[in-house]
Short mmCIF file of N, CA and C in Angstrom, two decimals:
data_model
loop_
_atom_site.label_atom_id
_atom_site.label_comp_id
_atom_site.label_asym_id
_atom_site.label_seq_id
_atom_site.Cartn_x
_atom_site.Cartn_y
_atom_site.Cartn_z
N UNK A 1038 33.21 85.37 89.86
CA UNK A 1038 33.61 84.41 90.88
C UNK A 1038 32.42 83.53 91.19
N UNK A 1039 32.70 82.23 91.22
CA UNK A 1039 31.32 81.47 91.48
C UNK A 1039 31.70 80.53 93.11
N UNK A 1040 30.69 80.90 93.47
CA UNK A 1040 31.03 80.23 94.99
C UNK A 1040 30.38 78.71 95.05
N UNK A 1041 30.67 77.65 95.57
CA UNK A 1041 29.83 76.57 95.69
C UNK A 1041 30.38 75.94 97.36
N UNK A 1042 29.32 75.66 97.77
CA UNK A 1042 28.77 75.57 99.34
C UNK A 1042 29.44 73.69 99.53
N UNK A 1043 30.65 73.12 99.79
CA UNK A 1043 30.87 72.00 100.03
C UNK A 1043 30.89 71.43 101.31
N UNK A 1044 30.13 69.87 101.61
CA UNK A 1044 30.30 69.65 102.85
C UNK A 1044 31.02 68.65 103.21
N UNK A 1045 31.96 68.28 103.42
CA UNK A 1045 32.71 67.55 103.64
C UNK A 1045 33.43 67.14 105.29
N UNK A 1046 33.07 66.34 105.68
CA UNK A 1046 33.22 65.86 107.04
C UNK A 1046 34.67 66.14 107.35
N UNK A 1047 35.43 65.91 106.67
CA UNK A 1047 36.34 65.60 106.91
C UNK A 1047 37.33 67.55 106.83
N UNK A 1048 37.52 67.80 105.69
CA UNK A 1048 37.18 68.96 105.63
C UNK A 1048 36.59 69.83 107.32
N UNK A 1049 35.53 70.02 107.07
CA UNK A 1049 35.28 70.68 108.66
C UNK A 1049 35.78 70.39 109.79
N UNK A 1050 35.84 68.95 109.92
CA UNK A 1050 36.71 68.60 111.12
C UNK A 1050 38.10 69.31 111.27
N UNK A 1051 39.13 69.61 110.02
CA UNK A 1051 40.41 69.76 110.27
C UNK A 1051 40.25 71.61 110.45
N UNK A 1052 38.77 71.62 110.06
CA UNK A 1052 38.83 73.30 110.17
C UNK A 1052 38.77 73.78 111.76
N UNK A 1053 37.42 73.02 112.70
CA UNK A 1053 37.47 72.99 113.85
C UNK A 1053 38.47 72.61 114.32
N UNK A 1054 39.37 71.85 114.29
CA UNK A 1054 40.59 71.22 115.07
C UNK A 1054 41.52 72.19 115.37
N UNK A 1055 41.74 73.42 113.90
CA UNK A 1055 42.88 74.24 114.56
C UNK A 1055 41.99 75.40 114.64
N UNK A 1056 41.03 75.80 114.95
CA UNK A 1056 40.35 77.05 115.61
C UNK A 1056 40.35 76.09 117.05
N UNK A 1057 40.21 75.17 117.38
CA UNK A 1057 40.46 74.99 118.74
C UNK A 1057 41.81 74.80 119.00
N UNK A 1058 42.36 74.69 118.43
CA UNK A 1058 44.20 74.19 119.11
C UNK A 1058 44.39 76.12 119.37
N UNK A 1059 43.92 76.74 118.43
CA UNK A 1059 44.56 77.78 118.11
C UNK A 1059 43.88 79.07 119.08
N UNK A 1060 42.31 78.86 119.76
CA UNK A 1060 41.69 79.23 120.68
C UNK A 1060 41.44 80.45 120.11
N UNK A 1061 40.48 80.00 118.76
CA UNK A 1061 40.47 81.54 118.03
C UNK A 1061 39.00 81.62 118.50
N UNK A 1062 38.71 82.76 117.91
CA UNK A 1062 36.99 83.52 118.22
C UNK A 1062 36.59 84.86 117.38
N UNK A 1063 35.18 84.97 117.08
CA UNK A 1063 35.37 85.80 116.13
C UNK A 1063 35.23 85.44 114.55
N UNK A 1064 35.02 86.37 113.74
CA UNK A 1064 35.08 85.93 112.38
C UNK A 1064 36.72 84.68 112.11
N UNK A 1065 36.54 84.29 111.19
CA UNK A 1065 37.90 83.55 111.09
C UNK A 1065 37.48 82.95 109.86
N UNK A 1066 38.47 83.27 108.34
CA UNK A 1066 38.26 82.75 107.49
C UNK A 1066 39.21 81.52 107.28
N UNK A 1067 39.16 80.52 106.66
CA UNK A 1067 40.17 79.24 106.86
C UNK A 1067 40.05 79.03 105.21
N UNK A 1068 41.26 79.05 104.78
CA UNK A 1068 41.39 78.22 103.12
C UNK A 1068 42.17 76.96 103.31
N UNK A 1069 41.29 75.74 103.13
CA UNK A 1069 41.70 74.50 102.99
C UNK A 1069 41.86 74.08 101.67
N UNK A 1070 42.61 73.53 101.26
CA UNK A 1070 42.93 72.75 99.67
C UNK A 1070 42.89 71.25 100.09
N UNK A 1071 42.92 70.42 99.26
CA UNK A 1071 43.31 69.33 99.38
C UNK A 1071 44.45 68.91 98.29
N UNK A 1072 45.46 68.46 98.90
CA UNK A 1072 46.99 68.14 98.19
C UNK A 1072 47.15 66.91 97.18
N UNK A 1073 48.27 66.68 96.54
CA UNK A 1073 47.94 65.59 95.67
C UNK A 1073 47.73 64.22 96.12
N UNK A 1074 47.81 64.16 97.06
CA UNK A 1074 47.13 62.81 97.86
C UNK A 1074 46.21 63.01 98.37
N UNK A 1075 45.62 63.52 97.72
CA UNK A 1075 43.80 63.94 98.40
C UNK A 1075 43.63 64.41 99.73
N UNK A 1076 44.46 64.94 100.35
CA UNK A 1076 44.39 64.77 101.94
C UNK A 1076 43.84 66.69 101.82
N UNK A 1077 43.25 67.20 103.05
CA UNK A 1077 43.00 68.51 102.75
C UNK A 1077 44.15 68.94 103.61
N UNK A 1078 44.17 70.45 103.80
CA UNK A 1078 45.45 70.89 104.13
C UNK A 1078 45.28 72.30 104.51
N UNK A 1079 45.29 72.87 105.47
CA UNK A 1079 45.41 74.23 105.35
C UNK A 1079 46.59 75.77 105.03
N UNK A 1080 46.03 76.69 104.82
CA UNK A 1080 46.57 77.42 103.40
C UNK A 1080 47.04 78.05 104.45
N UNK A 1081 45.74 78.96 104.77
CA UNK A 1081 46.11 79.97 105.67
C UNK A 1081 45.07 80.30 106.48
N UNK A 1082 45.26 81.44 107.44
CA UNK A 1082 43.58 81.49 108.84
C UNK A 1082 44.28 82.97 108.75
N UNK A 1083 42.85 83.28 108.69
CA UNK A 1083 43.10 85.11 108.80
C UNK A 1083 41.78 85.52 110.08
N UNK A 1084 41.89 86.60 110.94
CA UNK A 1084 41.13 86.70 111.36
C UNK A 1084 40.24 88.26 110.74
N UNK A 1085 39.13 87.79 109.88
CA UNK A 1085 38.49 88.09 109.39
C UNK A 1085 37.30 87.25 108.97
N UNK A 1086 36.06 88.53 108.46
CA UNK A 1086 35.41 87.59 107.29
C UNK A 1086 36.07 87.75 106.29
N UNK A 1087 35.79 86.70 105.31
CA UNK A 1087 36.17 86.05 103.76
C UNK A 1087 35.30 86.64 102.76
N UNK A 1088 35.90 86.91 102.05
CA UNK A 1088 35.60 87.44 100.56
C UNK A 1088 34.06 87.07 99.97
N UNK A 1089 34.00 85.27 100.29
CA UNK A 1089 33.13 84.95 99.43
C UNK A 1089 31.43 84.53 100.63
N UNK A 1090 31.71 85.38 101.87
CA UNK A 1090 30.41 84.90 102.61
C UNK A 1090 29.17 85.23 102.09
N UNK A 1091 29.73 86.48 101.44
CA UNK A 1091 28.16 86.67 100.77
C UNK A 1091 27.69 86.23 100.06
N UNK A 1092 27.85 85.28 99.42
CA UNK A 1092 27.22 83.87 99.04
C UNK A 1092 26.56 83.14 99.83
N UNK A 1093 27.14 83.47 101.02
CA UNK A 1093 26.59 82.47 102.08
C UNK A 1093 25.30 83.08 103.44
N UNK A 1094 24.44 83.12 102.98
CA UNK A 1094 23.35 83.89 103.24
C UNK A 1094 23.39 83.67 105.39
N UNK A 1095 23.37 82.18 104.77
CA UNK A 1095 23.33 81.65 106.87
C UNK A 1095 24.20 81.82 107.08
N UNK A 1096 25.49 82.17 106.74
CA UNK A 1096 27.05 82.26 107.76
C UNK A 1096 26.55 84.34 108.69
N UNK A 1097 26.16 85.22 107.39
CA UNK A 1097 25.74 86.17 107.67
C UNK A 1097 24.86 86.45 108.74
N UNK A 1098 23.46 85.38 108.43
CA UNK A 1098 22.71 85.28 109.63
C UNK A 1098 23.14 85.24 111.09
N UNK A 1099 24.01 84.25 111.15
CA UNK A 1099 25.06 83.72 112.20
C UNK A 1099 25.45 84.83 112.90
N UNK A 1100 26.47 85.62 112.09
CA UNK A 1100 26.80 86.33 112.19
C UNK A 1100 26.46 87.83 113.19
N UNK A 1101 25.31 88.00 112.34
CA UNK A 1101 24.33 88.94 112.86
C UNK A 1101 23.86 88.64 114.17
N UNK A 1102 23.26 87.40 114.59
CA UNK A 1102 22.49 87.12 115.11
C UNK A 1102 23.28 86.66 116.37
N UNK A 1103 24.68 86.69 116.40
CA UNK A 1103 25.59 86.78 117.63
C UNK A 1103 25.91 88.09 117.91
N UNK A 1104 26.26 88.99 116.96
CA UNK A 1104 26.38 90.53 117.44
C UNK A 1104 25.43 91.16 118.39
N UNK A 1105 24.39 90.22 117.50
CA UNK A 1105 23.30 90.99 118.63
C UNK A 1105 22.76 90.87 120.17
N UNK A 1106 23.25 89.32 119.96
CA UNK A 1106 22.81 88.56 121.74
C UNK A 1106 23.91 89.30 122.54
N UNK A 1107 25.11 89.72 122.03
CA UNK A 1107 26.20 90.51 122.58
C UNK A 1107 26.23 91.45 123.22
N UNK A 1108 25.75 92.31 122.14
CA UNK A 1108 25.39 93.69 122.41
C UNK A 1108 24.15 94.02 123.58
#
């Protein structure tokens, strides 16, 4: 499985938009596609982490580093 790190404005925006409509918190994985009109789109929202974070060294950090101000 090869992971690659995309940033796309537009993209993130529609990711924030429904973790706020949706008043989630917590891990939350989001699979966005983009459809045949290029538009992105979401798949599905699970509340979890995602398969592929460990690729993602700073989401982990994040991660960690809120458990702990918590606790």
């Amino acid at each position: 499985l090869e992971v690659e790190r995309v940033e796309e404005k537009e993209v993130a925006e529609l990711a924030s938009r429904a973790v706020r409509a949706l008043a989630l918190e917590g891990p939350i994985d989001i699979d966005i596609r983009r459809g045949n009109n290029g538009q992105p789109a979401i798949l599905e929202i699970n509340a979890r982490v995602g398969a592929n974070v460990r690729s993602a060294e700073d989401v982990l950090v994040a991660m960690i580093n809120t458990w702990r101000s918590q606790s």
